[in-house]
mmCIF file with all atom_site columns, C-alpha atoms in Angstrom:
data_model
loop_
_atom_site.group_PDB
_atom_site.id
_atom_site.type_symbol
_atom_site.label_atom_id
_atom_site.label_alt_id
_atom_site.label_comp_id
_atom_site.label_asym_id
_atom_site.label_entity_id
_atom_site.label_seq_id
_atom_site.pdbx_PDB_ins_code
_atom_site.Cartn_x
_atom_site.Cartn_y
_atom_site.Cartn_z
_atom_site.occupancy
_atom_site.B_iso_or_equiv
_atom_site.pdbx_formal_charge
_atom_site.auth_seq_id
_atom_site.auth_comp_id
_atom_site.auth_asym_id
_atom_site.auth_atom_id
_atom_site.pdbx_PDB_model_num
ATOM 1   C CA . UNK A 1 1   ? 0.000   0.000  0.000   1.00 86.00 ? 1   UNK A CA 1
ATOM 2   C CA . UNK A 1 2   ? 1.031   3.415  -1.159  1.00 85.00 ? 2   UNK A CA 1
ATOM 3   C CA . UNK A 1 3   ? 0.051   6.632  0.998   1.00 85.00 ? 3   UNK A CA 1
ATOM 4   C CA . UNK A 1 4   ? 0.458   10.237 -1.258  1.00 82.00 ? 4   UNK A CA 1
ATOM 5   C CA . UNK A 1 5   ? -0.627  13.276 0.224   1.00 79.00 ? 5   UNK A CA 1
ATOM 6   C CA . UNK A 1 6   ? -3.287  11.548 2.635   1.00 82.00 ? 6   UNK A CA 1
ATOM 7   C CA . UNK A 1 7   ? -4.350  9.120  0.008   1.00 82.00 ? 7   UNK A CA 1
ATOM 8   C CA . UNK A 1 8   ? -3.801  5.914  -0.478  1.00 86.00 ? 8   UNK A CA 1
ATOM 9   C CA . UNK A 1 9   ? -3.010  3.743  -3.418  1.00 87.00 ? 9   UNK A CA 1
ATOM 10  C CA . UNK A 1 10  ? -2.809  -0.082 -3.967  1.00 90.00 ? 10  UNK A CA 1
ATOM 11  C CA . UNK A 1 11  ? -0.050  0.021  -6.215  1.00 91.00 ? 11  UNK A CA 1
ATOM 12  C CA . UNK A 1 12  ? 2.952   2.278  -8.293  1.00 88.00 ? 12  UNK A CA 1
ATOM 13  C CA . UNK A 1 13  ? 0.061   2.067  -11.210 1.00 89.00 ? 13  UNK A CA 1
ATOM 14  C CA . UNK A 1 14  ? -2.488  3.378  -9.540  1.00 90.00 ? 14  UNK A CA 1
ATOM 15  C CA . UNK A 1 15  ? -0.442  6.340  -7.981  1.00 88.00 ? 15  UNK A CA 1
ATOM 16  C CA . UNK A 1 16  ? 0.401   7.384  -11.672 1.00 89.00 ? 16  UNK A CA 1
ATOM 17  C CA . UNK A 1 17  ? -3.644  6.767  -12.432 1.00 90.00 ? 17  UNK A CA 1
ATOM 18  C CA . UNK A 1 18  ? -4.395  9.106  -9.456  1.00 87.00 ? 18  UNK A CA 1
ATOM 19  C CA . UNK A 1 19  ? -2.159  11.941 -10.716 1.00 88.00 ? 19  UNK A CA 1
ATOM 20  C CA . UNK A 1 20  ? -2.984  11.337 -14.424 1.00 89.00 ? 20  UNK A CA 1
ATOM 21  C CA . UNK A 1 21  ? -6.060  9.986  -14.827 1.00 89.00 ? 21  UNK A CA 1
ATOM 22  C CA . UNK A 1 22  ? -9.640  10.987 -16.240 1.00 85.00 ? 22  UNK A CA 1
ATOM 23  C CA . UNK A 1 23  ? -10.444 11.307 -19.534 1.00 87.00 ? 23  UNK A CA 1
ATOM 24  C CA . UNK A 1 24  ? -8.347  14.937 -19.779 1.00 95.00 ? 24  UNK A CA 1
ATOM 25  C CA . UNK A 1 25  ? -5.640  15.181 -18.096 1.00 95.00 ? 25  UNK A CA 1
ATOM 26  C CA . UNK A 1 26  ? -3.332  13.322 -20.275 1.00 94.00 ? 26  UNK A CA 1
ATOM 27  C CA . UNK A 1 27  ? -4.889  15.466 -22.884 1.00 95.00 ? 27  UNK A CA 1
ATOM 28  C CA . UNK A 1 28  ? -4.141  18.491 -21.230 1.00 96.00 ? 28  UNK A CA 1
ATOM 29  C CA . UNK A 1 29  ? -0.916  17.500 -20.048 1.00 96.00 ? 29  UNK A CA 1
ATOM 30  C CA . UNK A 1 30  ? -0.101  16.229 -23.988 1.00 95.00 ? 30  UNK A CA 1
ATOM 31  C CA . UNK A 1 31  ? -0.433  19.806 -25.236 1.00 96.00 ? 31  UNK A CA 1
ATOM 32  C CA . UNK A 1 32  ? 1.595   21.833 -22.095 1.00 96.00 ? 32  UNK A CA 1
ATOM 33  C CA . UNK A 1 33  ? 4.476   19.884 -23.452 1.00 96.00 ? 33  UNK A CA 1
ATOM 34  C CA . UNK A 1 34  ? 4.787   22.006 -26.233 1.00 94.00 ? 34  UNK A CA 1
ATOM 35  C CA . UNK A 1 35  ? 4.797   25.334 -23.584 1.00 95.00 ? 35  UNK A CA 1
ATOM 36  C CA . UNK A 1 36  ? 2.872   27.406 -21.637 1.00 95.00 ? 36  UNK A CA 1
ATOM 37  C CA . UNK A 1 37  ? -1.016  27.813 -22.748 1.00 96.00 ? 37  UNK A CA 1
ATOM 38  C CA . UNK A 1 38  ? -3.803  30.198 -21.859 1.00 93.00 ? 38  UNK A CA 1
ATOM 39  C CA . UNK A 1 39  ? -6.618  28.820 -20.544 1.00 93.00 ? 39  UNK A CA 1
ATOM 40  C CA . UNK A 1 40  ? -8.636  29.627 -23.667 1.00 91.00 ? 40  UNK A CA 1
ATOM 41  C CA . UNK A 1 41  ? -5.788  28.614 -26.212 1.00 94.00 ? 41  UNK A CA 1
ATOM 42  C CA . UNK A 1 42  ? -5.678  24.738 -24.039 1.00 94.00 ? 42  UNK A CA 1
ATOM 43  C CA . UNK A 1 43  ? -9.930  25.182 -24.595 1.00 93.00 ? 43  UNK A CA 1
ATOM 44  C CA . UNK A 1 44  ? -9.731  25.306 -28.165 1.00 94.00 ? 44  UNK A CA 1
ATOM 45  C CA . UNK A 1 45  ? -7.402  22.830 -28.853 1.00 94.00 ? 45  UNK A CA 1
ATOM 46  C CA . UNK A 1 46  ? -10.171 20.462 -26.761 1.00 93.00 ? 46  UNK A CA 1
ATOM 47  C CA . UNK A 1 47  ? -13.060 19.661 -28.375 1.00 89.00 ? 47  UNK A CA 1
ATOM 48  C CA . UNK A 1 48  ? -15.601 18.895 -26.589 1.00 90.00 ? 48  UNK A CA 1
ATOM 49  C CA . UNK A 1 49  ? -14.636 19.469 -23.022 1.00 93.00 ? 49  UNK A CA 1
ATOM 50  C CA . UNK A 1 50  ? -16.767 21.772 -20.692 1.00 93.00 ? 50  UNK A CA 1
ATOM 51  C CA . UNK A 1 51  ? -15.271 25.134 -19.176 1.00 92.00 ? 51  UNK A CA 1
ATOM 52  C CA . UNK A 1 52  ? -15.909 23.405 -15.763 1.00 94.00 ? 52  UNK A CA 1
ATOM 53  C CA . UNK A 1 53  ? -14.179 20.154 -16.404 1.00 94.00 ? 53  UNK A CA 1
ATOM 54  C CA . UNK A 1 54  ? -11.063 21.671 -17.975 1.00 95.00 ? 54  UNK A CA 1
ATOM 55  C CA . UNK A 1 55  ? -11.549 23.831 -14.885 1.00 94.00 ? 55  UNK A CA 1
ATOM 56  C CA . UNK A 1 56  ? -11.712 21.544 -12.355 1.00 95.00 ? 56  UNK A CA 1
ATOM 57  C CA . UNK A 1 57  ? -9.101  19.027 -14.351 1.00 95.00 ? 57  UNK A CA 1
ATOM 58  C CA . UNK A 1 58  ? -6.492  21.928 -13.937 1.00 96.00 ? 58  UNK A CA 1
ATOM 59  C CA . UNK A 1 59  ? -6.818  22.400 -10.473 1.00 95.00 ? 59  UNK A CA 1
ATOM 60  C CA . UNK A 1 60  ? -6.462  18.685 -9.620  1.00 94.00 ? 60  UNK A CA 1
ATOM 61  C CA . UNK A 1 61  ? -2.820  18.824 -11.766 1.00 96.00 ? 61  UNK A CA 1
ATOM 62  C CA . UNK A 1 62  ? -1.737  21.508 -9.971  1.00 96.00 ? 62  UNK A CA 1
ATOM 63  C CA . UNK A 1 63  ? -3.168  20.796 -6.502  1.00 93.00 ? 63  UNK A CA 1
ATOM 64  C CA . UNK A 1 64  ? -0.516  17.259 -7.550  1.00 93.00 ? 64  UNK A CA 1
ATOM 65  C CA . UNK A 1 65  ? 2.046   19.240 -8.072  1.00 94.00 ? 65  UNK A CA 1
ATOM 66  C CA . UNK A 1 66  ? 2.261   18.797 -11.963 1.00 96.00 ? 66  UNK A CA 1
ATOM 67  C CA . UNK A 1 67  ? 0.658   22.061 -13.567 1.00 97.00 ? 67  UNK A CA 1
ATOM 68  C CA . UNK A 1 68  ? 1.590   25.241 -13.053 1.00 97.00 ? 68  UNK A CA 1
ATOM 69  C CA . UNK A 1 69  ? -1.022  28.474 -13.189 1.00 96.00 ? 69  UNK A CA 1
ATOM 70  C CA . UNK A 1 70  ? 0.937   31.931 -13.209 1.00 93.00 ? 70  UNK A CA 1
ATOM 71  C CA . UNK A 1 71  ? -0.830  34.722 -12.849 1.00 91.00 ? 71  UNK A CA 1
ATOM 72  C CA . UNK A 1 72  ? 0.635   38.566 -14.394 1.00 88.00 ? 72  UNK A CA 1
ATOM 73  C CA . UNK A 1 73  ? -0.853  41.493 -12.773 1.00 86.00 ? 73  UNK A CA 1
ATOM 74  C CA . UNK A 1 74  ? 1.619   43.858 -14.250 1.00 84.00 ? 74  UNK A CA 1
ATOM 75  C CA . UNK A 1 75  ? -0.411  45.567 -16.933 1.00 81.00 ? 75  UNK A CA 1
ATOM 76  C CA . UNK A 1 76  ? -3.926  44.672 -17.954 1.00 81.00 ? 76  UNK A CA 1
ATOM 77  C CA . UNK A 1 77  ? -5.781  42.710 -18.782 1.00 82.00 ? 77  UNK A CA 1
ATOM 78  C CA . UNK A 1 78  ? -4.971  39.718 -16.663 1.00 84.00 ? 78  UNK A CA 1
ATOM 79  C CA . UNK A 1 79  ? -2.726  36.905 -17.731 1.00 87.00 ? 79  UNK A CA 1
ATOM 80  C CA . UNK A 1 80  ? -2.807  33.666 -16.431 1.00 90.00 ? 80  UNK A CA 1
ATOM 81  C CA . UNK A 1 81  ? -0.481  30.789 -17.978 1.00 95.00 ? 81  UNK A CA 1
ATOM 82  C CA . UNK A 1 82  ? -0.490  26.911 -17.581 1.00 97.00 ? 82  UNK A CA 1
ATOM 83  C CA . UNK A 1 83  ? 2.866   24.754 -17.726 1.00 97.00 ? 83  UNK A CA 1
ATOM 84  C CA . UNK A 1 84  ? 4.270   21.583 -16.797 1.00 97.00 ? 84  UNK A CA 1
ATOM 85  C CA . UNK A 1 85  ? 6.140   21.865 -13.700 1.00 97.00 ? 85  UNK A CA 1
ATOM 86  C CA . UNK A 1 86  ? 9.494   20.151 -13.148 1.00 97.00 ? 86  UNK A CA 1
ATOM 87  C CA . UNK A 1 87  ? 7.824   17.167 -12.026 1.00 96.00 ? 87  UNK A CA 1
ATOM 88  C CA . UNK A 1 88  ? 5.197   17.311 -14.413 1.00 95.00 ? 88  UNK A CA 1
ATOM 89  C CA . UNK A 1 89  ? 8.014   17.323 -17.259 1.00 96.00 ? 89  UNK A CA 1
ATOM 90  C CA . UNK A 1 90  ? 8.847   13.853 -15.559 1.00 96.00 ? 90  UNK A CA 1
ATOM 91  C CA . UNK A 1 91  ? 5.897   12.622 -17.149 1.00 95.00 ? 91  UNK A CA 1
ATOM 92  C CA . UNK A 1 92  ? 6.596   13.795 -20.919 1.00 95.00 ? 92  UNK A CA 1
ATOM 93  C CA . UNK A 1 93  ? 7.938   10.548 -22.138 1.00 95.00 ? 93  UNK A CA 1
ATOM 94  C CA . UNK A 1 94  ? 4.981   8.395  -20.647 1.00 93.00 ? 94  UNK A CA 1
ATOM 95  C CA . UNK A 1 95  ? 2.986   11.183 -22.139 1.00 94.00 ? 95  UNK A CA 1
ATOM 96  C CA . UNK A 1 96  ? 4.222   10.570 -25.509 1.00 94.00 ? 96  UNK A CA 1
ATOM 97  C CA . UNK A 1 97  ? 4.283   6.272  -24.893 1.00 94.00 ? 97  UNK A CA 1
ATOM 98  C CA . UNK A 1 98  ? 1.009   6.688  -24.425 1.00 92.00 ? 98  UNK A CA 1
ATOM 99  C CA . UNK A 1 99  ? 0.636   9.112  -27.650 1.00 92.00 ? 99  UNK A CA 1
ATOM 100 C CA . UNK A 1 100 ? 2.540   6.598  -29.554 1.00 94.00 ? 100 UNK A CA 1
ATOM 101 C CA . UNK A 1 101 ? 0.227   4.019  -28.259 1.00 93.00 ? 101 UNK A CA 1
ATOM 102 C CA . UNK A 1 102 ? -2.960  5.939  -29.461 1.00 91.00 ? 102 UNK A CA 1
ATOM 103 C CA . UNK A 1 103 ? -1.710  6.801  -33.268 1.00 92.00 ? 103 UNK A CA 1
ATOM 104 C CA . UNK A 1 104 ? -0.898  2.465  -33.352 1.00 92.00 ? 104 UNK A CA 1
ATOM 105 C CA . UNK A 1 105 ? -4.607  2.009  -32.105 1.00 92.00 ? 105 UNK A CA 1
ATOM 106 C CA . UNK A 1 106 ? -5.754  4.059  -34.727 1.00 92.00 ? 106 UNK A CA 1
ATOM 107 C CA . UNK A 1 107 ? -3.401  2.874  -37.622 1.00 90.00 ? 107 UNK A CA 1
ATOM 108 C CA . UNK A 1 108 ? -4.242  -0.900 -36.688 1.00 88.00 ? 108 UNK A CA 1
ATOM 109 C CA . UNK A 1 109 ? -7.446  -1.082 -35.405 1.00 85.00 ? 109 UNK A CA 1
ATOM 110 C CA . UNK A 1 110 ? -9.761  1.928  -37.056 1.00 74.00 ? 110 UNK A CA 1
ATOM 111 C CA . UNK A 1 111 ? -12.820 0.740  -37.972 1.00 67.00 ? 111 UNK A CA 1
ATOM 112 C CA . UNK A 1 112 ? -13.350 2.811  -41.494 1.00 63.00 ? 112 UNK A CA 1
ATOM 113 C CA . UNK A 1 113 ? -9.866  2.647  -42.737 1.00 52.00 ? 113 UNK A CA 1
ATOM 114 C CA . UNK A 1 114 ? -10.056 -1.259 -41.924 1.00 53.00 ? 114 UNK A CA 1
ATOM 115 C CA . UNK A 1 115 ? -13.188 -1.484 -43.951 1.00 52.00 ? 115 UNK A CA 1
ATOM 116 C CA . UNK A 1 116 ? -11.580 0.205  -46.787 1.00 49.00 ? 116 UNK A CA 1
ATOM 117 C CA . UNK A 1 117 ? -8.907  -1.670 -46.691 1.00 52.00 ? 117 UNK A CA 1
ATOM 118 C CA . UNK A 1 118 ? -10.913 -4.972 -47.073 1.00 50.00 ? 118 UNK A CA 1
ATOM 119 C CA . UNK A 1 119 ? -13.588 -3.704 -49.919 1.00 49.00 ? 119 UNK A CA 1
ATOM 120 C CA . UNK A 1 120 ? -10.781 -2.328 -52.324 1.00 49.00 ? 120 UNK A CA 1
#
């Protein structure tokens, strides 16, 4: 058994799941590789995800340590920036594994291109 920050975990795997997982985190995580994003520039790369999940999905990374929010008061309007923290850059290369893993899914296992594939 694994205690972190009050909680406890099972195993390693489901420490990494706690941080990590939920259906955007890794998505959100994916694209602060690149650099620091605005909350509305990380919105419009993700389709589909409501203001209060992306929201609330934030808060969880940083309240674990792995997102960063700055905020600059220094001239208006107000600017407030998302990156990866030191140890959220500890997760870039399971980040892109499990990127890797996705575009094989698709490549191998999509359902049109498949169907294509065995009409032509």
């Amino acid at each position: 058994m694994y205690t972190i920050k009050g909680k406890e975990y099972p195993c390693c795997t489901s420490v990494t799941m706690g941080i990590i997982g939920g259906k955007w985190k890794t998505v959100i995580l994916f694209y602060l590789i690149a650099g620091d994003l605005r909350y509305n520039e990380l919105r419009k790369k993700m389709k589909g995800v409501t203001e209060r999940t992306l929201s609330l999905q934030l808060q969880q990374l940083q309240e674990d340590g792995v997102v960063l929010r700055t905020v600059y008061t220094n001239k208006p309007p107000l600017k407030v920036v998302y990156s990866l923290t030191d140890f959220g850059k500890t997760l870039i290369p399971l980040l892109k594994s499990i990127a890797a893993w996705g575009e094989f899914v698709v490549a191998e296992h999509d359902t049109e291109s498949n169907t294509a594939k065995s009409t032509s």
